[in-house]
């Protein structure tokens, strides 16, 4: 009985030890999600990007994670979900490179879905927005 009590105490102490059960930081979450994405495991990557957003909503990597979620849906041929996620990013009021990428990728998703009119409209808006600010290209 005494041995059992000692083992249980040791188990409880090890569970409470520093480092055990600590939150993984946003950089590590993003790295693991990126690894899954790079392996083509898009749906598990989405889950990990969502975890990053949930725990670190205000962190700069959260917005990048939203883009990677949209890209994961697109790569997984879930075009409706991709289009909606890209739309949300391109229309969130942040006029940055990620917004422009999202607008371009939204057009790509429409094109791959064979909705050519919407693809053309999205890509035309992309070109207009880029011309207004003098952007000559983006890195996807």
Short mmCIF file of N, CA and C in Angstrom, two decimals, residues 9-135:
data_model
loop_
_atom_site.label_atom_id
_atom_site.label_comp_id
_atom_site.label_asym_id
_atom_site.label_seq_id
_atom_site.Cartn_x
_atom_site.Cartn_y
_atom_site.Cartn_z
N UNK A 9 2.08 9.61 -5.64
CA UNK A 9 2.65 10.92 -5.32
C UNK A 9 3.67 11.33 -6.36
N UNK A 10 4.53 10.41 -6.76
CA UNK A 10 5.54 10.70 -7.78
C UNK A 10 4.89 11.06 -9.11
N UNK A 11 3.83 10.35 -9.45
CA UNK A 11 3.10 10.63 -10.69
C UNK A 11 2.48 12.02 -10.66
N UNK A 12 1.85 12.38 -9.57
CA UNK A 12 1.25 13.70 -9.43
C UNK A 12 2.30 14.80 -9.48
N UNK A 13 3.42 14.59 -8.83
CA UNK A 13 4.49 15.60 -8.84
C UNK A 13 5.09 15.77 -10.23
N UNK A 14 5.24 14.68 -10.96
CA UNK A 14 5.81 14.79 -12.30
C UNK A 14 4.84 15.49 -13.25
N UNK A 15 3.55 15.30 -13.04
CA UNK A 15 2.55 15.99 -13.87
C UNK A 15 2.55 17.48 -13.59
N UNK A 16 2.90 17.88 -12.39
CA UNK A 16 2.91 19.29 -12.03
C UNK A 16 4.27 19.95 -12.28
N UNK A 17 5.22 19.19 -12.78
CA UNK A 17 6.57 19.72 -13.00
C UNK A 17 6.55 20.80 -14.07
N UNK A 18 7.46 21.76 -13.98
CA UNK A 18 7.54 22.82 -14.98
C UNK A 18 7.73 22.23 -16.37
N UNK A 19 7.05 22.83 -17.34
CA UNK A 19 7.18 22.38 -18.72
C UNK A 19 6.10 21.38 -19.10
N UNK A 20 5.56 20.64 -18.16
CA UNK A 20 4.53 19.67 -18.49
C UNK A 20 3.19 20.37 -18.56
N UNK A 21 2.50 20.22 -19.66
CA UNK A 21 1.18 20.79 -19.82
C UNK A 21 1.21 22.28 -20.14
N UNK A 22 2.40 22.84 -20.35
CA UNK A 22 2.45 24.25 -20.69
C UNK A 22 1.95 24.45 -22.11
N UNK A 23 1.38 25.61 -22.32
CA UNK A 23 0.89 25.99 -23.64
C UNK A 23 2.06 26.06 -24.62
N UNK A 24 1.87 25.51 -25.79
CA UNK A 24 2.87 25.64 -26.84
C UNK A 24 2.75 27.04 -27.41
N UNK A 25 3.86 27.68 -27.66
CA UNK A 25 3.85 29.04 -28.18
C UNK A 25 3.38 29.12 -29.62
N UNK A 26 3.03 30.31 -30.07
CA UNK A 26 2.51 30.48 -31.44
C UNK A 26 3.51 30.06 -32.52
N UNK A 27 4.79 30.28 -32.28
CA UNK A 27 5.80 29.89 -33.28
C UNK A 27 5.83 28.38 -33.47
N UNK A 28 5.74 27.64 -32.35
CA UNK A 28 5.77 26.17 -32.45
C UNK A 28 4.48 25.64 -33.08
N UNK A 29 3.34 26.23 -32.72
CA UNK A 29 2.08 25.81 -33.34
C UNK A 29 2.12 26.06 -34.85
N UNK A 30 2.61 27.23 -35.23
CA UNK A 30 2.68 27.56 -36.66
C UNK A 30 3.65 26.62 -37.38
N UNK A 31 4.76 26.32 -36.76
CA UNK A 31 5.75 25.43 -37.39
C UNK A 31 5.16 24.04 -37.61
N UNK A 32 4.42 23.53 -36.62
CA UNK A 32 3.82 22.21 -36.78
C UNK A 32 2.73 22.24 -37.85
N UNK A 33 1.90 23.28 -37.83
CA UNK A 33 0.84 23.41 -38.84
C UNK A 33 1.46 23.52 -40.24
N UNK A 34 2.53 24.30 -40.36
CA UNK A 34 3.23 24.43 -41.65
C UNK A 34 3.79 23.08 -42.11
N UNK A 35 4.31 22.33 -41.16
CA UNK A 35 4.83 20.99 -41.49
C UNK A 35 3.72 20.12 -42.08
N UNK A 36 2.56 20.11 -41.44
CA UNK A 36 1.43 19.32 -41.94
C UNK A 36 1.01 19.81 -43.33
N UNK A 37 0.96 21.14 -43.48
CA UNK A 37 0.60 21.73 -44.77
C UNK A 37 1.59 21.30 -45.85
N UNK A 38 2.88 21.39 -45.54
CA UNK A 38 3.91 21.01 -46.51
C UNK A 38 3.84 19.53 -46.88
N UNK A 39 3.34 18.70 -45.97
CA UNK A 39 3.19 17.27 -46.22
C UNK A 39 1.92 16.96 -47.00
N UNK A 40 1.09 17.98 -47.24
CA UNK A 40 -0.17 17.78 -47.95
C UNK A 40 -1.30 17.31 -47.06
N UNK A 41 -1.09 17.35 -45.75
CA UNK A 41 -2.11 16.95 -44.78
C UNK A 41 -2.92 18.19 -44.40
N UNK A 42 -3.68 18.70 -45.37
CA UNK A 42 -4.33 20.01 -45.25
C UNK A 42 -5.37 20.08 -44.13
N UNK A 43 -6.10 19.01 -43.92
CA UNK A 43 -7.18 19.08 -42.93
C UNK A 43 -6.63 19.07 -41.51
N UNK A 44 -5.57 18.33 -41.27
CA UNK A 44 -4.93 18.40 -39.94
C UNK A 44 -4.23 19.74 -39.77
N UNK A 45 -3.67 20.27 -40.85
CA UNK A 45 -3.05 21.60 -40.79
C UNK A 45 -4.08 22.65 -40.40
N UNK A 46 -5.27 22.56 -40.97
CA UNK A 46 -6.34 23.51 -40.63
C UNK A 46 -6.61 23.48 -39.14
N UNK A 47 -6.69 22.29 -38.57
CA UNK A 47 -6.94 22.16 -37.14
C UNK A 47 -5.85 22.85 -36.33
N UNK A 48 -4.61 22.69 -36.72
CA UNK A 48 -3.51 23.31 -35.98
C UNK A 48 -3.48 24.82 -36.17
N UNK A 49 -3.81 25.29 -37.36
CA UNK A 49 -3.90 26.74 -37.57
C UNK A 49 -5.04 27.32 -36.73
N UNK A 50 -6.16 26.60 -36.66
CA UNK A 50 -7.29 27.05 -35.84
C UNK A 50 -6.89 27.09 -34.36
N UNK A 51 -6.10 26.12 -33.92
CA UNK A 51 -5.62 26.10 -32.54
C UNK A 51 -4.78 27.35 -32.26
N UNK A 52 -3.91 27.70 -33.19
CA UNK A 52 -3.08 28.90 -33.05
C UNK A 52 -3.97 30.14 -32.92
N UNK A 53 -4.96 30.25 -33.79
CA UNK A 53 -5.87 31.40 -33.76
C UNK A 53 -6.64 31.45 -32.44
N UNK A 54 -7.08 30.31 -31.97
CA UNK A 54 -7.86 30.24 -30.73
C UNK A 54 -7.03 30.72 -29.54
N UNK A 55 -5.81 30.23 -29.44
CA UNK A 55 -4.97 30.56 -28.28
C UNK A 55 -4.24 31.90 -28.40
N UNK A 56 -4.00 32.35 -29.64
CA UNK A 56 -3.20 33.56 -29.83
C UNK A 56 -3.84 34.48 -30.87
N UNK A 57 -5.10 34.80 -30.67
CA UNK A 57 -5.88 35.58 -31.65
C UNK A 57 -5.23 36.92 -31.99
N UNK A 58 -4.57 37.56 -31.04
CA UNK A 58 -3.97 38.86 -31.29
C UNK A 58 -2.55 38.81 -31.82
N UNK A 59 -1.99 37.64 -31.94
CA UNK A 59 -0.61 37.50 -32.41
C UNK A 59 -0.55 37.69 -33.94
N UNK A 60 0.52 38.30 -34.44
CA UNK A 60 0.65 38.49 -35.90
C UNK A 60 0.54 37.19 -36.71
N UNK A 61 0.95 36.07 -36.13
CA UNK A 61 0.85 34.79 -36.85
C UNK A 61 -0.59 34.32 -37.03
N UNK A 62 -1.52 34.87 -36.25
CA UNK A 62 -2.92 34.45 -36.36
C UNK A 62 -3.49 34.80 -37.74
N UNK A 63 -3.16 35.98 -38.24
CA UNK A 63 -3.66 36.39 -39.55
C UNK A 63 -3.05 35.51 -40.65
N UNK A 64 -1.77 35.20 -40.52
CA UNK A 64 -1.13 34.31 -41.48
C UNK A 64 -1.78 32.92 -41.42
N UNK A 65 -2.13 32.48 -40.22
CA UNK A 65 -2.80 31.19 -40.06
C UNK A 65 -4.15 31.19 -40.78
N UNK A 66 -4.86 32.30 -40.73
CA UNK A 66 -6.15 32.39 -41.44
C UNK A 66 -5.93 32.23 -42.94
N UNK A 67 -4.88 32.84 -43.45
CA UNK A 67 -4.56 32.70 -44.87
C UNK A 67 -4.22 31.24 -45.20
N UNK A 68 -3.42 30.61 -44.34
CA UNK A 68 -3.03 29.23 -44.60
C UNK A 68 -4.23 28.28 -44.49
N UNK A 69 -5.21 28.61 -43.67
CA UNK A 69 -6.44 27.81 -43.61
C UNK A 69 -7.15 27.89 -44.95
N UNK A 70 -7.29 29.11 -45.47
CA UNK A 70 -7.95 29.29 -46.77
C UNK A 70 -7.18 28.55 -47.86
N UNK A 71 -5.87 28.65 -47.83
CA UNK A 71 -5.03 27.96 -48.81
C UNK A 71 -5.16 26.44 -48.67
N UNK A 72 -5.27 25.97 -47.45
CA UNK A 72 -5.45 24.53 -47.22
C UNK A 72 -6.76 24.04 -47.80
N UNK A 73 -7.83 24.82 -47.61
CA UNK A 73 -9.11 24.44 -48.21
C UNK A 73 -8.99 24.40 -49.73
N UNK A 74 -8.32 25.39 -50.30
CA UNK A 74 -8.16 25.42 -51.75
C UNK A 74 -7.36 24.23 -52.25
N UNK A 75 -6.27 23.93 -51.58
CA UNK A 75 -5.43 22.79 -51.99
C UNK A 75 -6.17 21.47 -51.81
N UNK A 76 -7.11 21.44 -50.86
CA UNK A 76 -7.91 20.24 -50.63
C UNK A 76 -9.18 20.20 -51.47
N UNK A 77 -9.28 21.12 -52.45
CA UNK A 77 -10.42 21.20 -53.37
C UNK A 77 -11.75 21.49 -52.68
N UNK A 78 -11.70 22.17 -51.57
CA UNK A 78 -12.91 22.64 -50.87
C UNK A 78 -13.06 24.12 -51.21
N UNK A 79 -13.47 24.39 -52.44
CA UNK A 79 -13.41 25.75 -52.97
C UNK A 79 -14.38 26.72 -52.30
N UNK A 80 -15.56 26.26 -51.93
CA UNK A 80 -16.50 27.16 -51.26
C UNK A 80 -15.92 27.68 -49.95
N UNK A 81 -15.34 26.79 -49.16
CA UNK A 81 -14.73 27.20 -47.90
C UNK A 81 -13.52 28.12 -48.16
N UNK A 82 -12.73 27.79 -49.16
CA UNK A 82 -11.56 28.60 -49.49
C UNK A 82 -11.99 30.00 -49.92
N UNK A 83 -12.98 30.07 -50.79
CA UNK A 83 -13.47 31.37 -51.28
C UNK A 83 -13.94 32.23 -50.13
N UNK A 84 -14.69 31.65 -49.22
CA UNK A 84 -15.20 32.42 -48.08
C UNK A 84 -14.06 32.90 -47.18
N UNK A 85 -13.09 32.05 -46.91
CA UNK A 85 -11.96 32.45 -46.06
C UNK A 85 -11.11 33.52 -46.73
N UNK A 86 -10.87 33.36 -48.04
CA UNK A 86 -10.10 34.38 -48.76
C UNK A 86 -10.87 35.70 -48.80
N UNK A 87 -12.20 35.62 -48.97
CA UNK A 87 -13.02 36.83 -48.98
C UNK A 87 -12.90 37.57 -47.66
N UNK A 88 -13.02 36.84 -46.57
CA UNK A 88 -12.93 37.47 -45.24
C UNK A 88 -11.60 38.18 -45.05
N UNK A 89 -10.53 37.58 -45.49
CA UNK A 89 -9.21 38.21 -45.36
C UNK A 89 -9.03 39.41 -46.28
N UNK A 90 -9.55 39.30 -47.48
CA UNK A 90 -9.36 40.40 -48.44
C UNK A 90 -10.25 41.59 -48.13
N UNK A 91 -11.28 41.38 -47.31
CA UNK A 91 -12.23 42.46 -47.01
C UNK A 91 -12.24 42.84 -45.53
N UNK A 92 -11.20 42.49 -44.80
CA UNK A 92 -11.21 42.78 -43.36
C UNK A 92 -10.71 44.19 -43.01
N UNK A 93 -10.45 44.99 -44.04
CA UNK A 93 -10.02 46.36 -43.79
C UNK A 93 -8.52 46.53 -43.64
N UNK A 94 -7.78 45.45 -43.71
CA UNK A 94 -6.32 45.52 -43.63
C UNK A 94 -5.78 45.50 -45.05
N UNK A 95 -5.26 46.63 -45.51
CA UNK A 95 -4.74 46.72 -46.87
C UNK A 95 -3.26 46.38 -46.85
N UNK A 96 -2.97 45.09 -46.88
CA UNK A 96 -1.58 44.65 -46.86
C UNK A 96 -1.38 43.55 -47.90
N UNK A 97 -0.17 43.02 -47.95
CA UNK A 97 0.13 41.99 -48.94
C UNK A 97 -0.75 40.75 -48.76
N UNK A 98 -1.06 40.39 -47.52
CA UNK A 98 -1.90 39.22 -47.27
C UNK A 98 -3.31 39.43 -47.83
N UNK A 99 -3.82 40.64 -47.74
CA UNK A 99 -5.12 40.96 -48.34
C UNK A 99 -5.08 40.80 -49.85
N UNK A 100 -4.00 41.30 -50.46
CA UNK A 100 -3.86 41.18 -51.92
C UNK A 100 -3.70 39.72 -52.34
N UNK A 101 -2.91 38.96 -51.59
CA UNK A 101 -2.76 37.53 -51.89
C UNK A 101 -4.11 36.82 -51.80
N UNK A 102 -4.88 37.18 -50.78
CA UNK A 102 -6.19 36.55 -50.56
C UNK A 102 -7.13 36.86 -51.72
N UNK A 103 -7.08 38.09 -52.19
CA UNK A 103 -7.93 38.48 -53.32
C UNK A 103 -7.54 37.70 -54.57
N UNK A 104 -6.24 37.58 -54.82
CA UNK A 104 -5.77 36.81 -55.96
C UNK A 104 -6.17 35.34 -55.82
N UNK A 105 -5.94 34.76 -54.65
CA UNK A 105 -6.24 33.34 -54.44
C UNK A 105 -7.74 33.07 -54.47
N UNK A 106 -8.53 34.06 -54.10
CA UNK A 106 -9.99 33.91 -54.22
C UNK A 106 -10.35 33.76 -55.69
N UNK A 107 -9.74 34.59 -56.54
CA UNK A 107 -9.96 34.46 -57.98
C UNK A 107 -9.53 33.11 -58.50
N UNK A 108 -8.40 32.62 -58.00
CA UNK A 108 -7.91 31.30 -58.38
C UNK A 108 -8.89 30.20 -57.97
N UNK A 109 -9.44 30.32 -56.78
CA UNK A 109 -10.40 29.30 -56.30
C UNK A 109 -11.67 29.32 -57.15
N UNK A 110 -12.15 30.52 -57.49
CA UNK A 110 -13.31 30.61 -58.39
C UNK A 110 -12.99 29.96 -59.73
N UNK A 111 -11.81 30.23 -60.25
CA UNK A 111 -11.40 29.66 -61.54
C UNK A 111 -11.37 28.14 -61.46
N UNK A 112 -10.76 27.61 -60.42
CA UNK A 112 -10.66 26.16 -60.27
C UNK A 112 -12.03 25.52 -60.05
N UNK A 113 -12.96 26.32 -59.53
CA UNK A 113 -14.34 25.84 -59.34
C UNK A 113 -15.15 25.98 -60.63
N UNK A 114 -14.52 26.55 -61.66
CA UNK A 114 -15.13 26.79 -62.97
C UNK A 114 -16.22 27.86 -62.92
N UNK A 115 -16.06 28.81 -62.01
CA UNK A 115 -16.95 29.97 -61.94
C UNK A 115 -16.15 31.15 -62.49
N UNK A 116 -16.09 31.19 -63.81
CA UNK A 116 -15.17 32.09 -64.50
C UNK A 116 -15.54 33.57 -64.36
N UNK A 117 -16.83 33.88 -64.34
CA UNK A 117 -17.23 35.28 -64.18
C UNK A 117 -16.75 35.83 -62.83
N UNK A 118 -16.97 35.06 -61.75
CA UNK A 118 -16.52 35.49 -60.43
C UNK A 118 -14.99 35.54 -60.36
N UNK A 119 -14.34 34.60 -61.03
CA UNK A 119 -12.87 34.59 -61.06
C UNK A 119 -12.36 35.86 -61.72
N UNK A 120 -12.95 36.20 -62.85
CA UNK A 120 -12.52 37.41 -63.57
C UNK A 120 -12.76 38.66 -62.73
N UNK A 121 -13.90 38.73 -62.06
CA UNK A 121 -14.21 39.90 -61.23
C UNK A 121 -13.21 40.03 -60.08
N UNK A 122 -12.90 38.93 -59.45
CA UNK A 122 -11.96 38.95 -58.34
C UNK A 122 -10.56 39.32 -58.81
N UNK A 123 -10.13 38.77 -59.91
CA UNK A 123 -8.79 39.06 -60.43
C UNK A 123 -8.71 40.50 -60.97
N UNK A 124 -9.79 40.99 -61.53
CA UNK A 124 -9.82 42.39 -61.98
C UNK A 124 -9.68 43.33 -60.79
N UNK A 125 -10.38 43.03 -59.72
CA UNK A 125 -10.25 43.84 -58.50
C UNK A 125 -8.82 43.78 -57.96
N UNK A 126 -8.24 42.59 -57.99
CA UNK A 126 -6.84 42.42 -57.57
C UNK A 126 -5.93 43.34 -58.38
N UNK A 127 -6.07 43.32 -59.71
CA UNK A 127 -5.22 44.15 -60.56
C UNK A 127 -5.45 45.63 -60.31
N UNK A 128 -6.69 46.02 -60.12
CA UNK A 128 -7.02 47.43 -59.84
C UNK A 128 -6.40 47.87 -58.53
N UNK A 129 -6.55 47.05 -57.49
CA UNK A 129 -5.98 47.40 -56.18
C UNK A 129 -4.46 47.51 -56.25
N UNK A 130 -3.83 46.59 -56.96
CA UNK A 130 -2.36 46.62 -57.09
C UNK A 130 -1.91 47.86 -57.86
N UNK A 131 -2.64 48.20 -58.92
CA UNK A 131 -2.28 49.37 -59.72
C UNK A 131 -2.40 50.65 -58.92
N UNK A 132 -3.42 50.73 -58.05
CA UNK A 132 -3.63 51.94 -57.23
C UNK A 132 -2.44 52.23 -56.33
N UNK A 133 -1.84 51.18 -55.80
CA UNK A 133 -0.75 51.39 -54.85
C UNK A 133 0.63 51.13 -55.44
N UNK A 134 0.66 50.81 -56.73
CA UNK A 134 1.93 50.62 -57.40
C UNK A 134 2.60 49.29 -57.17
N UNK A 135 1.85 48.28 -56.76
CA UNK A 135 2.41 46.94 -56.57
C UNK A 135 2.52 46.28 -57.93
#
